[in-house]
Amino acid sequence: MAAYENLYWWSNDGLRLHARDYPGGEPGRPPILCLPGLTRNARDFDALAARLAGRWRVIAVDFRGRGESAFAKDPMSYVPLTYVQDVEALLTEQGIDRYVAFGTSLGGIVTMLMGGPARGRMVAALLNDVGPEIDAQGLSRIRGYVGKASVFPTWMHAARCVAENNADVYPDWSIEDWLAMAKRLYRLNSAGRIVLDYDLKIAEPFRVPGNEAGPDMWQALGSLRDVPTLIVRGGRSDLLSAAVAERMAASLDEAELVTVPGVGHSPTLSETMLHGPIDRLLDRALERAAVAT
């Protein structure tokens, strides 16, 4: 596990929000802002942060209702446009004027929506297995499990359940991989039971068609037209089709599309084959940040 500090800030509606702040970064390098998927949290990016440690500052966010961030009083605030406001509050509080955004699934939707208000501030973007159009099959699968409680007596029980539910996503994983994933998805509660590490009410707005993204996501993607962008797709993904990924890459001026074979929704970003593309993206981010200075 990479060393990090806990970072807290307040949302516009008074929630105490949390991120893992992995220190480092050479002078002049913008921080990398990591935004997780719907039911995920900052822990998803620990392996990525460990690889980049010392060279880059990495800030991995817990969206409201996840991890160490507070639960929302109004569950209908669990929508992408509110997450954008929460992240903008973090940027303002930290005095960050330029940054790189890495967004997985929901985090990628938030990244696309931030492209407009952050014009000139976002110097590079990574969109992990998500696009302006989401496959109905993947949406149906997610709606089938999000918000449903599951409780386990041991971490091994949790790992076996995660393995059963995600065998098609990571067909080559070992039990050690599933155990690590379980510890990213779940937490130990005060009663000594292992439970999901998010507010089950995040499912309420997600089950309403249209709330999973924004009003016009192709327009949102267009705000990244001249921003260096890495599009990552799992070769077995049921959320981002190959056709949509290719259309995304064609619509952007500085895009690279990489497909991770044998992986579904979504790649972990720690896959060895992504090291080169991610490093190339960060090189372009440095060039863009230097021009903006």
PDB file of C-alpha atoms in Angstrom:
ATOM      1  CA  MET A   1       0.000   0.000   0.000  1.00  0.00           C
ATOM      2  CA  ALA A   2       1.296   3.417  -0.940  1.00  0.00           C
ATOM      3  CA  ALA A   3       1.656   6.032   1.795  1.00  0.00           C
ATOM      4  CA  TYR A   4      -1.080   8.652   1.837  1.00  0.00           C
ATOM      5  CA  GLU A   5      -2.580  11.394   3.958  1.00  0.00           C
ATOM      6  CA  ASN A   6      -6.282  11.854   4.645  1.00  0.00           C
ATOM      7  CA  LEU A   7      -7.712  14.927   2.973  1.00  0.00           C
ATOM      8  CA  TYR A   8     -11.077  16.362   4.033  1.00  0.00           C
ATOM      9  CA  TRP A   9     -13.207  19.170   2.662  1.00  0.00           C
ATOM     10  CA  TRP A  10     -16.821  20.349   2.806  1.00  0.00           C
ATOM     11  CA  SER A  11     -19.459  20.122   0.093  1.00  0.00           C
ATOM     12  CA  ASN A  12     -21.768  23.002  -0.768  1.00  0.00           C
ATOM     13  CA  ASP A  13     -24.567  21.301   1.198  1.00  0.00           C
ATOM     14  CA  GLY A  14     -22.469  20.700   4.298  1.00  0.00           C
ATOM     15  CA  LEU A  15     -21.123  17.166   3.910  1.00  0.00           C
ATOM     16  CA  ARG A  16     -17.616  16.306   5.107  1.00  0.00           C
ATOM     17  CA  LEU A  17     -15.944  14.605   2.168  1.00  0.00           C
ATOM     18  CA  HIS A  18     -12.746  12.578   2.021  1.00  0.00           C
ATOM     19  CA  ALA A  19      -9.917  11.747  -0.346  1.00  0.00           C
ATOM     20  CA  ARG A  20      -6.629   9.916  -0.098  1.00  0.00           C
ATOM     21  CA  ASP A  21      -3.801  12.322  -0.854  1.00  0.00           C
ATOM     22  CA  TYR A  22      -0.674  10.496  -2.011  1.00  0.00           C
ATOM     23  CA  PRO A  23       2.043  13.141  -1.670  1.00  0.00           C
ATOM     24  CA  GLY A  24       4.833  13.729  -4.115  1.00  0.00           C
ATOM     25  CA  GLY A  25       5.126  15.254  -7.505  1.00  0.00           C
ATOM     26  CA  GLU A  26       7.955  17.190  -8.984  1.00  0.00           C
ATOM     27  CA  PRO A  27       7.621  20.984  -9.243  1.00  0.00           C
ATOM     28  CA  GLY A  28       5.295  22.072 -12.014  1.00  0.00           C
ATOM     29  CA  ARG A  29       3.468  18.763 -12.216  1.00  0.00           C
ATOM     30  CA  PRO A  30      -0.306  19.015 -11.844  1.00  0.00           C
ATOM     31  CA  PRO A  31      -1.918  16.532  -9.451  1.00  0.00           C
ATOM     32  CA  ILE A  32      -3.768  13.492 -10.738  1.00  0.00           C
ATOM     33  CA  LEU A  33      -7.373  13.466  -9.568  1.00  0.00           C
ATOM     34  CA  CYS A  34      -8.753   9.887  -9.415  1.00  0.00           C
ATOM     35  CA  LEU A  35     -12.534   9.475  -9.508  1.00  0.00           C
ATOM     36  CA  PRO A  36     -14.010   5.996  -8.806  1.00  0.00           C
ATOM     37  CA  GLY A  37     -16.969   3.993 -10.057  1.00  0.00           C
ATOM     38  CA  LEU A  38     -20.519   3.931  -8.711  1.00  0.00           C
ATOM     39  CA  THR A  39     -20.039   1.552  -5.770  1.00  0.00           C
ATOM     40  CA  ARG A  40     -16.296   2.018  -5.452  1.00  0.00           C
ATOM     41  CA  ASN A  41     -14.028   4.301  -3.449  1.00  0.00           C
ATOM     42  CA  ALA A  42     -10.542   5.787  -3.184  1.00  0.00           C
ATOM     43  CA  ARG A  43      -8.973   2.423  -2.374  1.00  0.00           C
ATOM     44  CA  ASP A  44      -9.385   1.376  -6.019  1.00  0.00           C
ATOM     45  CA  PHE A  45      -6.451   3.581  -6.989  1.00  0.00           C
ATOM     46  CA  ASP A  46      -3.873   2.466  -4.422  1.00  0.00           C
ATOM     47  CA  ALA A  47      -1.880   0.305  -6.858  1.00  0.00           C
ATOM     48  CA  LEU A  48      -1.876   3.082  -9.462  1.00  0.00           C
ATOM     49  CA  ALA A  49      -0.757   5.614  -6.855  1.00  0.00           C
ATOM     50  CA  ALA A  50       2.022   3.283  -5.699  1.00  0.00           C
ATOM     51  CA  ARG A  51       3.417   3.106  -9.238  1.00  0.00           C
ATOM     52  CA  LEU A  52       3.315   6.870  -9.675  1.00  0.00           C
ATOM     53  CA  ALA A  53       4.505   7.701  -6.145  1.00  0.00           C
ATOM     54  CA  GLY A  54       7.293  10.222  -5.905  1.00  0.00           C
ATOM     55  CA  ARG A  55       6.756  11.521  -9.423  1.00  0.00           C
ATOM     56  CA  TRP A  56       3.135  12.667  -9.132  1.00  0.00           C
ATOM     57  CA  ARG A  57       0.744  13.798  -6.441  1.00  0.00           C
ATOM     58  CA  VAL A  58      -2.324  11.555  -6.620  1.00  0.00           C
ATOM     59  CA  ILE A  59      -5.648  12.528  -5.016  1.00  0.00           C
ATOM     60  CA  ALA A  60      -8.124   9.627  -4.911  1.00  0.00           C
ATOM     61  CA  VAL A  61     -11.644  10.767  -4.070  1.00  0.00           C
ATOM     62  CA  ASP A  62     -14.365   9.101  -2.039  1.00  0.00           C
ATOM     63  CA  PHE A  63     -17.586  10.407  -3.591  1.00  0.00           C
ATOM     64  CA  ARG A  64     -20.300  11.333  -1.096  1.00  0.00           C
ATOM     65  CA  GLY A  65     -21.808   8.217   0.442  1.00  0.00           C
ATOM     66  CA  ARG A  66     -18.683   6.113  -0.120  1.00  0.00           C
ATOM     67  CA  GLY A  67     -15.661   5.202   1.949  1.00  0.00           C
ATOM     68  CA  GLU A  68     -14.880   7.871   4.528  1.00  0.00           C
ATOM     69  CA  SER A  69     -17.089  10.551   2.969  1.00  0.00           C
ATOM     70  CA  ALA A  70     -20.339  11.401   4.730  1.00  0.00           C
ATOM     71  CA  PHE A  71     -23.675  10.008   3.602  1.00  0.00           C
ATOM     72  CA  ALA A  72     -25.997  12.497   1.938  1.00  0.00           C
ATOM     73  CA  LYS A  73     -29.136  13.617   3.736  1.00  0.00           C
ATOM     74  CA  ASP A  74     -30.966  13.655   0.394  1.00  0.00           C
ATOM     75  CA  PRO A  75     -30.334  10.454  -1.605  1.00  0.00           C
ATOM     76  CA  MET A  76     -31.377  12.233  -4.799  1.00  0.00           C
ATOM     77  CA  SER A  77     -28.119  14.192  -4.536  1.00  0.00           C
ATOM     78  CA  TYR A  78     -26.283  10.994  -5.510  1.00  0.00           C
ATOM     79  CA  VAL A  79     -26.074  12.116  -9.140  1.00  0.00           C
ATOM     80  CA  PRO A  80     -23.155  13.074 -11.428  1.00  0.00           C
ATOM     81  CA  LEU A  81     -23.814  16.822 -11.459  1.00  0.00           C
ATOM     82  CA  THR A  82     -23.615  16.910  -7.649  1.00  0.00           C
ATOM     83  CA  TYR A  83     -20.373  14.920  -7.701  1.00  0.00           C
ATOM     84  CA  VAL A  84     -18.987  17.539 -10.102  1.00  0.00           C
ATOM     85  CA  GLN A  85     -19.841  20.270  -7.586  1.00  0.00           C
ATOM     86  CA  ASP A  86     -18.195  18.269  -4.797  1.00  0.00           C
ATOM     87  CA  VAL A  87     -14.986  17.831  -6.779  1.00  0.00           C
ATOM     88  CA  GLU A  88     -14.973  21.496  -7.797  1.00  0.00           C
ATOM     89  CA  ALA A  89     -15.202  22.380  -4.084  1.00  0.00           C
ATOM     90  CA  LEU A  90     -12.128  20.210  -3.462  1.00  0.00           C
ATOM     91  CA  LEU A  91     -10.180  21.932  -6.248  1.00  0.00           C
ATOM     92  CA  THR A  92     -11.110  25.349  -4.888  1.00  0.00           C
ATOM     93  CA  GLU A  93     -10.228  24.427  -1.301  1.00  0.00           C
ATOM     94  CA  GLN A  94      -6.855  23.038  -2.385  1.00  0.00           C
ATOM     95  CA  GLY A  95      -6.097  25.942  -4.728  1.00  0.00           C
ATOM     96  CA  ILE A  96      -5.607  23.554  -7.673  1.00  0.00           C
ATOM     97  CA  ASP A  97      -5.713  25.430 -10.967  1.00  0.00           C
ATOM     98  CA  ARG A  98      -4.514  22.624 -13.280  1.00  0.00           C
ATOM     99  CA  TYR A  99      -4.963  18.892 -12.928  1.00  0.00           C
ATOM    100  CA  VAL A 100      -5.169  15.527 -14.666  1.00  0.00           C
ATOM    101  CA  ALA A 101      -8.432  13.564 -14.258  1.00  0.00           C
ATOM    102  CA  PHE A 102      -8.580   9.760 -14.181  1.00  0.00           C
ATOM    103  CA  GLY A 103     -12.197   8.590 -14.116  1.00  0.00           C
ATOM    104  CA  THR A 104     -13.431   4.999 -13.888  1.00  0.00           C
ATOM    105  CA  SER A 105     -17.041   4.342 -14.942  1.00  0.00           C
ATOM    106  CA  LEU A 106     -19.097   6.915 -12.961  1.00  0.00           C
ATOM    107  CA  GLY A 107     -15.836   8.773 -12.371  1.00  0.00           C
ATOM    108  CA  GLY A 108     -15.399   9.006 -16.136  1.00  0.00           C
ATOM    109  CA  ILE A 109     -18.860  10.520 -16.487  1.00  0.00           C
ATOM    110  CA  VAL A 110     -17.904  13.102 -13.856  1.00  0.00           C
ATOM    111  CA  THR A 111     -14.654  13.748 -15.754  1.00  0.00           C
ATOM    112  CA  MET A 112     -16.535  14.430 -18.996  1.00  0.00           C
ATOM    113  CA  LEU A 113     -18.963  16.763 -17.207  1.00  0.00           C
ATOM    114  CA  MET A 114     -16.055  18.640 -15.618  1.00  0.00           C
ATOM    115  CA  GLY A 115     -14.524  19.344 -19.013  1.00  0.00           C
ATOM    116  CA  GLY A 116     -16.747  22.369 -19.553  1.00  0.00           C
ATOM    117  CA  PRO A 117     -16.323  24.271 -16.261  1.00  0.00           C
ATOM    118  CA  ALA A 118     -12.681  23.154 -16.086  1.00  0.00           C
ATOM    119  CA  ARG A 119     -11.790  24.347 -19.568  1.00  0.00           C
ATOM    120  CA  GLY A 120      -8.084  25.113 -19.510  1.00  0.00           C
ATOM    121  CA  ARG A 121      -7.687  23.547 -16.056  1.00  0.00           C
ATOM    122  CA  MET A 122      -7.921  19.883 -17.024  1.00  0.00           C
ATOM    123  CA  VAL A 123      -4.650  19.225 -18.837  1.00  0.00           C
ATOM    124  CA  ALA A 124      -5.290  15.529 -19.569  1.00  0.00           C
ATOM    125  CA  ALA A 125      -7.998  12.938 -18.989  1.00  0.00           C
ATOM    126  CA  LEU A 126      -8.309   9.162 -18.709  1.00  0.00           C
ATOM    127  CA  LEU A 127     -11.761   7.667 -19.294  1.00  0.00           C
ATOM    128  CA  ASN A 128     -11.833   4.108 -17.972  1.00  0.00           C
ATOM    129  CA  ASP A 129     -14.466   1.878 -19.573  1.00  0.00           C
ATOM    130  CA  VAL A 130     -17.180   4.481 -19.924  1.00  0.00           C
ATOM    131  CA  GLY A 131     -18.473   6.753 -22.639  1.00  0.00           C
ATOM    132  CA  PRO A 132     -21.349   9.008 -23.673  1.00  0.00           C
ATOM    133  CA  GLU A 133     -23.444   5.934 -24.469  1.00  0.00           C
ATOM    134  CA  ILE A 134     -23.790   3.111 -21.955  1.00  0.00           C
ATOM    135  CA  ASP A 135     -24.845  -0.347 -23.082  1.00  0.00           C
ATOM    136  CA  ALA A 136     -28.271  -1.378 -21.804  1.00  0.00           C
ATOM    137  CA  GLN A 137     -26.943  -4.803 -20.792  1.00  0.00           C
ATOM    138  CA  GLY A 138     -24.353  -3.290 -18.483  1.00  0.00           C
ATOM    139  CA  LEU A 139     -26.830  -0.837 -16.995  1.00  0.00           C
ATOM    140  CA  SER A 140     -29.269  -3.650 -16.289  1.00  0.00           C
ATOM    141  CA  ARG A 141     -26.551  -5.680 -14.584  1.00  0.00           C
ATOM    142  CA  ILE A 142     -25.529  -2.773 -12.350  1.00  0.00           C
ATOM    143  CA  ARG A 143     -29.121  -1.916 -11.449  1.00  0.00           C
ATOM    144  CA  GLY A 144     -29.528  -5.549 -10.460  1.00  0.00           C
ATOM    145  CA  TYR A 145     -26.991  -5.369  -7.628  1.00  0.00           C
ATOM    146  CA  VAL A 146     -26.459  -1.764  -6.568  1.00  0.00           C
ATOM    147  CA  GLY A 147     -28.059  -0.941  -3.240  1.00  0.00           C
ATOM    148  CA  LYS A 148     -28.607  -4.557  -2.194  1.00  0.00           C
ATOM    149  CA  ALA A 149     -27.116  -5.300   1.213  1.00  0.00           C
ATOM    150  CA  SER A 150     -24.695  -8.161   1.675  1.00  0.00           C
ATOM    151  CA  VAL A 151     -23.107  -9.135   4.983  1.00  0.00           C
ATOM    152  CA  PHE A 152     -20.344 -11.684   5.610  1.00  0.00           C
ATOM    153  CA  PRO A 153     -18.724 -13.190   8.716  1.00  0.00           C
ATOM    154  CA  THR A 154     -15.187 -13.335   7.234  1.00  0.00           C
ATOM    155  CA  TRP A 155     -13.163 -11.731   4.467  1.00  0.00           C
ATOM    156  CA  MET A 156     -12.878 -15.081   2.714  1.00  0.00           C
ATOM    157  CA  HIS A 157     -16.658 -15.364   2.534  1.00  0.00           C
ATOM    158  CA  ALA A 158     -16.785 -11.877   1.003  1.00  0.00           C
ATOM    159  CA  ALA A 159     -14.021 -12.733  -1.466  1.00  0.00           C
ATOM    160  CA  ARG A 160     -15.813 -15.872  -2.653  1.00  0.00           C
ATOM    161  CA  CYS A 161     -19.028 -13.918  -3.227  1.00  0.00           C
ATOM    162  CA  VAL A 162     -17.173 -11.226  -5.162  1.00  0.00           C
ATOM    163  CA  ALA A 163     -15.515 -13.930  -7.246  1.00  0.00           C
ATOM    164  CA  GLU A 164     -18.848 -15.585  -8.063  1.00  0.00           C
ATOM    165  CA  ASN A 165     -20.400 -12.274  -9.118  1.00  0.00           C
ATOM    166  CA  ASN A 166     -17.440 -11.071 -11.191  1.00  0.00           C
ATOM    167  CA  ALA A 167     -15.979 -14.228 -12.718  1.00  0.00           C
ATOM    168  CA  ASP A 168     -16.802 -12.978 -16.239  1.00  0.00           C
ATOM    169  CA  VAL A 169     -15.107  -9.638 -15.559  1.00  0.00           C
ATOM    170  CA  TYR A 170     -11.741 -10.988 -14.396  1.00  0.00           C
ATOM    171  CA  PRO A 171     -11.643 -14.627 -15.556  1.00  0.00           C
ATOM    172  CA  ASP A 172      -7.932 -15.055 -14.769  1.00  0.00           C
ATOM    173  CA  TRP A 173      -7.954 -13.790 -11.185  1.00  0.00           C
ATOM    174  CA  SER A 174      -6.766 -15.857  -8.223  1.00  0.00           C
ATOM    175  CA  ILE A 175      -8.367 -16.004  -4.779  1.00  0.00           C
ATOM    176  CA  GLU A 176      -5.727 -13.507  -3.599  1.00  0.00           C
ATOM    177  CA  ASP A 177      -6.978 -11.038  -6.234  1.00  0.00           C
ATOM    178  CA  TRP A 178     -10.579 -11.548  -5.132  1.00  0.00           C
ATOM    179  CA  LEU A 179      -9.632 -11.067  -1.495  1.00  0.00           C
ATOM    180  CA  ALA A 180      -7.918  -7.787  -2.335  1.00  0.00           C
ATOM    181  CA  MET A 181     -10.985  -6.665  -4.290  1.00  0.00           C
ATOM    182  CA  ALA A 182     -13.278  -7.580  -1.397  1.00  0.00           C
ATOM    183  CA  LYS A 183     -11.199  -5.364   0.897  1.00  0.00           C
ATOM    184  CA  ARG A 184     -11.655  -2.491  -1.535  1.00  0.00           C
ATOM    185  CA  LEU A 185     -15.427  -2.996  -1.771  1.00  0.00           C
ATOM    186  CA  TYR A 186     -16.279  -3.831   1.843  1.00  0.00           C
ATOM    187  CA  ARG A 187     -15.477  -2.652   5.358  1.00  0.00           C
ATOM    188  CA  LEU A 188     -15.612  -4.124   8.849  1.00  0.00           C
ATOM    189  CA  ASN A 189     -18.487  -2.578  10.807  1.00  0.00           C
ATOM    190  CA  SER A 190     -18.754  -1.987  14.553  1.00  0.00           C
ATOM    191  CA  ALA A 191     -20.449  -5.363  15.036  1.00  0.00           C
ATOM    192  CA  GLY A 192     -17.519  -7.181  13.471  1.00  0.00           C
ATOM    193  CA  ARG A 193     -19.405  -7.975  10.266  1.00  0.00           C
ATOM    194  CA  ILE A 194     -18.158  -7.274   6.748  1.00  0.00           C
ATOM    195  CA  VAL A 195     -20.510  -4.938   4.868  1.00  0.00           C
ATOM    196  CA  LEU A 196     -20.534  -2.877   1.683  1.00  0.00           C
ATOM    197  CA  ASP A 197     -18.594   0.378   2.016  1.00  0.00           C
ATOM    198  CA  TYR A 198     -21.217   2.702   0.589  1.00  0.00           C
ATOM    199  CA  ASP A 199     -24.627   4.151   1.387  1.00  0.00           C
ATOM    200  CA  LEU A 200     -27.179   1.713  -0.056  1.00  0.00           C
ATOM    201  CA  LYS A 201     -29.334   4.729  -0.967  1.00  0.00           C
ATOM    202  CA  ILE A 202     -27.008   5.596  -3.867  1.00  0.00           C
ATOM    203  CA  ALA A 203     -29.223   3.179  -5.806  1.00  0.00           C
ATOM    204  CA  GLU A 204     -32.316   5.391  -5.540  1.00  0.00           C
ATOM    205  CA  PRO A 205     -31.489   7.979  -8.232  1.00  0.00           C
ATOM    206  CA  PHE A 206     -29.523   5.453 -10.299  1.00  0.00           C
ATOM    207  CA  ARG A 207     -32.658   3.394 -10.834  1.00  0.00           C
ATOM    208  CA  VAL A 208     -34.343   6.386 -12.509  1.00  0.00           C
ATOM    209  CA  PRO A 209     -33.501   6.319 -16.252  1.00  0.00           C
ATOM    210  CA  GLY A 210     -31.271   9.267 -17.193  1.00  0.00           C
ATOM    211  CA  ASN A 211     -29.767   9.822 -13.745  1.00  0.00           C
ATOM    212  CA  GLU A 212     -26.772   7.586 -14.471  1.00  0.00           C
ATOM    213  CA  ALA A 213     -25.149  10.316 -16.578  1.00  0.00           C
ATOM    214  CA  GLY A 214     -25.825  13.884 -17.708  1.00  0.00           C
ATOM    215  CA  PRO A 215     -28.272  15.418 -20.179  1.00  0.00           C
ATOM    216  CA  ASP A 216     -26.030  15.282 -23.268  1.00  0.00           C
ATOM    217  CA  MET A 217     -22.901  13.247 -22.747  1.00  0.00           C
ATOM    218  CA  TRP A 218     -21.612  13.508 -26.333  1.00  0.00           C
ATOM    219  CA  GLN A 219     -21.602  17.266 -25.852  1.00  0.00           C
ATOM    220  CA  ALA A 220     -19.811  16.784 -22.542  1.00  0.00           C
ATOM    221  CA  LEU A 221     -17.201  14.610 -24.234  1.00  0.00           C
ATOM    222  CA  GLY A 222     -16.786  17.333 -26.854  1.00  0.00           C
ATOM    223  CA  SER A 223     -15.478  19.668 -24.154  1.00  0.00           C
ATOM    224  CA  LEU A 224     -12.390  17.420 -24.096  1.00  0.00           C
ATOM    225  CA  ARG A 225     -11.841  17.726 -27.852  1.00  0.00           C
ATOM    226  CA  ASP A 226      -8.416  19.357 -27.543  1.00  0.00           C
ATOM    227  CA  VAL A 227      -7.463  17.737 -24.208  1.00  0.00           C
ATOM    228  CA  PRO A 228      -5.039  14.770 -24.336  1.00  0.00           C
ATOM    229  CA  THR A 229      -7.274  11.821 -23.509  1.00  0.00           C
ATOM    230  CA  LEU A 230      -6.650   8.124 -22.938  1.00  0.00           C
ATOM    231  CA  ILE A 231      -9.718   5.945 -23.494  1.00  0.00           C
ATOM    232  CA  VAL A 232      -9.396   2.562 -21.790  1.00  0.00           C
ATOM    233  CA  ARG A 233     -11.838  -0.228 -22.589  1.00  0.00           C
ATOM    234  CA  GLY A 234     -12.109  -3.720 -21.178  1.00  0.00           C
ATOM    235  CA  GLY A 235     -12.228  -6.184 -24.042  1.00  0.00           C
ATOM    236  CA  ARG A 236     -15.121  -8.015 -22.344  1.00  0.00           C
ATOM    237  CA  SER A 237     -16.913  -4.844 -21.228  1.00  0.00           C
ATOM    238  CA  ASP A 238     -20.715  -4.844 -21.195  1.00  0.00           C
ATOM    239  CA  LEU A 239     -20.837  -1.101 -20.486  1.00  0.00           C
ATOM    240  CA  LEU A 240     -18.652   0.453 -23.212  1.00  0.00           C
ATOM    241  CA  SER A 241     -18.968  -1.078 -26.654  1.00  0.00           C
ATOM    242  CA  ALA A 242     -16.068  -1.196 -29.093  1.00  0.00           C
ATOM    243  CA  ALA A 243     -18.065   0.923 -31.562  1.00  0.00           C
ATOM    244  CA  VAL A 244     -18.726   3.698 -29.023  1.00  0.00           C
ATOM    245  CA  ALA A 245     -15.087   3.663 -27.867  1.00  0.00           C
ATOM    246  CA  GLU A 246     -13.889   4.042 -31.464  1.00  0.00           C
ATOM    247  CA  ARG A 247     -16.359   6.871 -32.086  1.00  0.00           C
ATOM    248  CA  MET A 248     -15.105   8.597 -28.933  1.00  0.00           C
ATOM    249  CA  ALA A 249     -11.488   8.377 -30.085  1.00  0.00           C
ATOM    250  CA  ALA A 250     -12.400   9.687 -33.549  1.00  0.00           C
ATOM    251  CA  SER A 251     -14.254  12.680 -32.070  1.00  0.00           C
ATOM    252  CA  LEU A 252     -11.276  13.927 -30.036  1.00  0.00           C
ATOM    253  CA  ASP A 253      -8.169  15.595 -31.438  1.00  0.00           C
ATOM    254  CA  GLU A 254      -5.663  14.053 -29.016  1.00  0.00           C
ATOM    255  CA  ALA A 255      -7.114  10.674 -28.054  1.00  0.00           C
ATOM    256  CA  GLU A 256      -5.544   7.247 -27.678  1.00  0.00           C
ATOM    257  CA  LEU A 257      -7.739   4.156 -27.371  1.00  0.00           C
ATOM    258  CA  VAL A 258      -6.399   1.085 -25.574  1.00  0.00           C
ATOM    259  CA  THR A 259      -8.373  -2.126 -25.117  1.00  0.00           C
ATOM    260  CA  VAL A 260      -7.375  -4.463 -22.287  1.00  0.00           C
ATOM    261  CA  PRO A 261      -8.093  -8.010 -23.514  1.00  0.00           C
ATOM    262  CA  GLY A 262      -9.715 -10.594 -21.282  1.00  0.00           C
ATOM    263  CA  VAL A 263     -11.125  -8.017 -18.846  1.00  0.00           C
ATOM    264  CA  GLY A 264     -14.695  -6.797 -18.444  1.00  0.00           C
ATOM    265  CA  HIS A 265     -16.020  -3.706 -16.703  1.00  0.00           C
ATOM    266  CA  SER A 266     -13.663  -2.321 -15.709  1.00  0.00           C
ATOM    267  CA  PRO A 267      -9.859  -2.487 -15.988  1.00  0.00           C
ATOM    268  CA  THR A 268      -8.077  -1.752 -12.702  1.00  0.00           C
ATOM    269  CA  LEU A 269      -5.554   0.651 -14.347  1.00  0.00           C
ATOM    270  CA  SER A 270      -2.754  -1.371 -12.760  1.00  0.00           C
ATOM    271  CA  GLU A 271      -2.504  -3.716 -15.781  1.00  0.00           C
ATOM    272  CA  THR A 272       1.058  -3.795 -17.108  1.00  0.00           C
ATOM    273  CA  MET A 273      -0.060  -3.049 -20.666  1.00  0.00           C
ATOM    274  CA  LEU A 274      -1.478   0.291 -19.477  1.00  0.00           C
ATOM    275  CA  HIS A 275       1.789   1.550 -17.983  1.00  0.00           C
ATOM    276  CA  GLY A 276       3.068   2.872 -21.318  1.00  0.00           C
ATOM    277  CA  PRO A 277      -0.180   4.565 -22.419  1.00  0.00           C
ATOM    278  CA  ILE A 278      -0.651   6.173 -18.988  1.00  0.00           C
ATOM    279  CA  ASP A 279       2.940   7.451 -18.974  1.00  0.00           C
ATOM    280  CA  ARG A 280       2.473   8.865 -22.484  1.00  0.00           C
ATOM    281  CA  LEU A 281      -0.689  10.633 -21.348  1.00  0.00           C
ATOM    282  CA  LEU A 282       1.133  12.148 -18.382  1.00  0.00           C
ATOM    283  CA  ASP A 283       3.968  13.318 -20.648  1.00  0.00           C
ATOM    284  CA  ARG A 284       1.389  15.150 -22.751  1.00  0.00           C
ATOM    285  CA  ALA A 285      -0.150  16.571 -19.579  1.00  0.00           C
ATOM    286  CA  LEU A 286       3.230  18.057 -18.662  1.00  0.00           C
ATOM    287  CA  GLU A 287       3.558  19.641 -22.076  1.00  0.00           C
ATOM    288  CA  ARG A 288       0.097  21.142 -21.861  1.00  0.00           C
ATOM    289  CA  ALA A 289       0.651  22.384 -18.306  1.00  0.00           C
ATOM    290  CA  ALA A 290       3.914  24.043 -19.375  1.00  0.00           C
ATOM    291  CA  VAL A 291       2.152  25.858 -22.228  1.00  0.00           C
ATOM    292  CA  ALA A 292      -0.575  27.054 -19.841  1.00  0.00           C
ATOM    293  CA  THR A 293       1.932  28.430 -17.330  1.00  0.00           C
TER     294      THR A 293
END
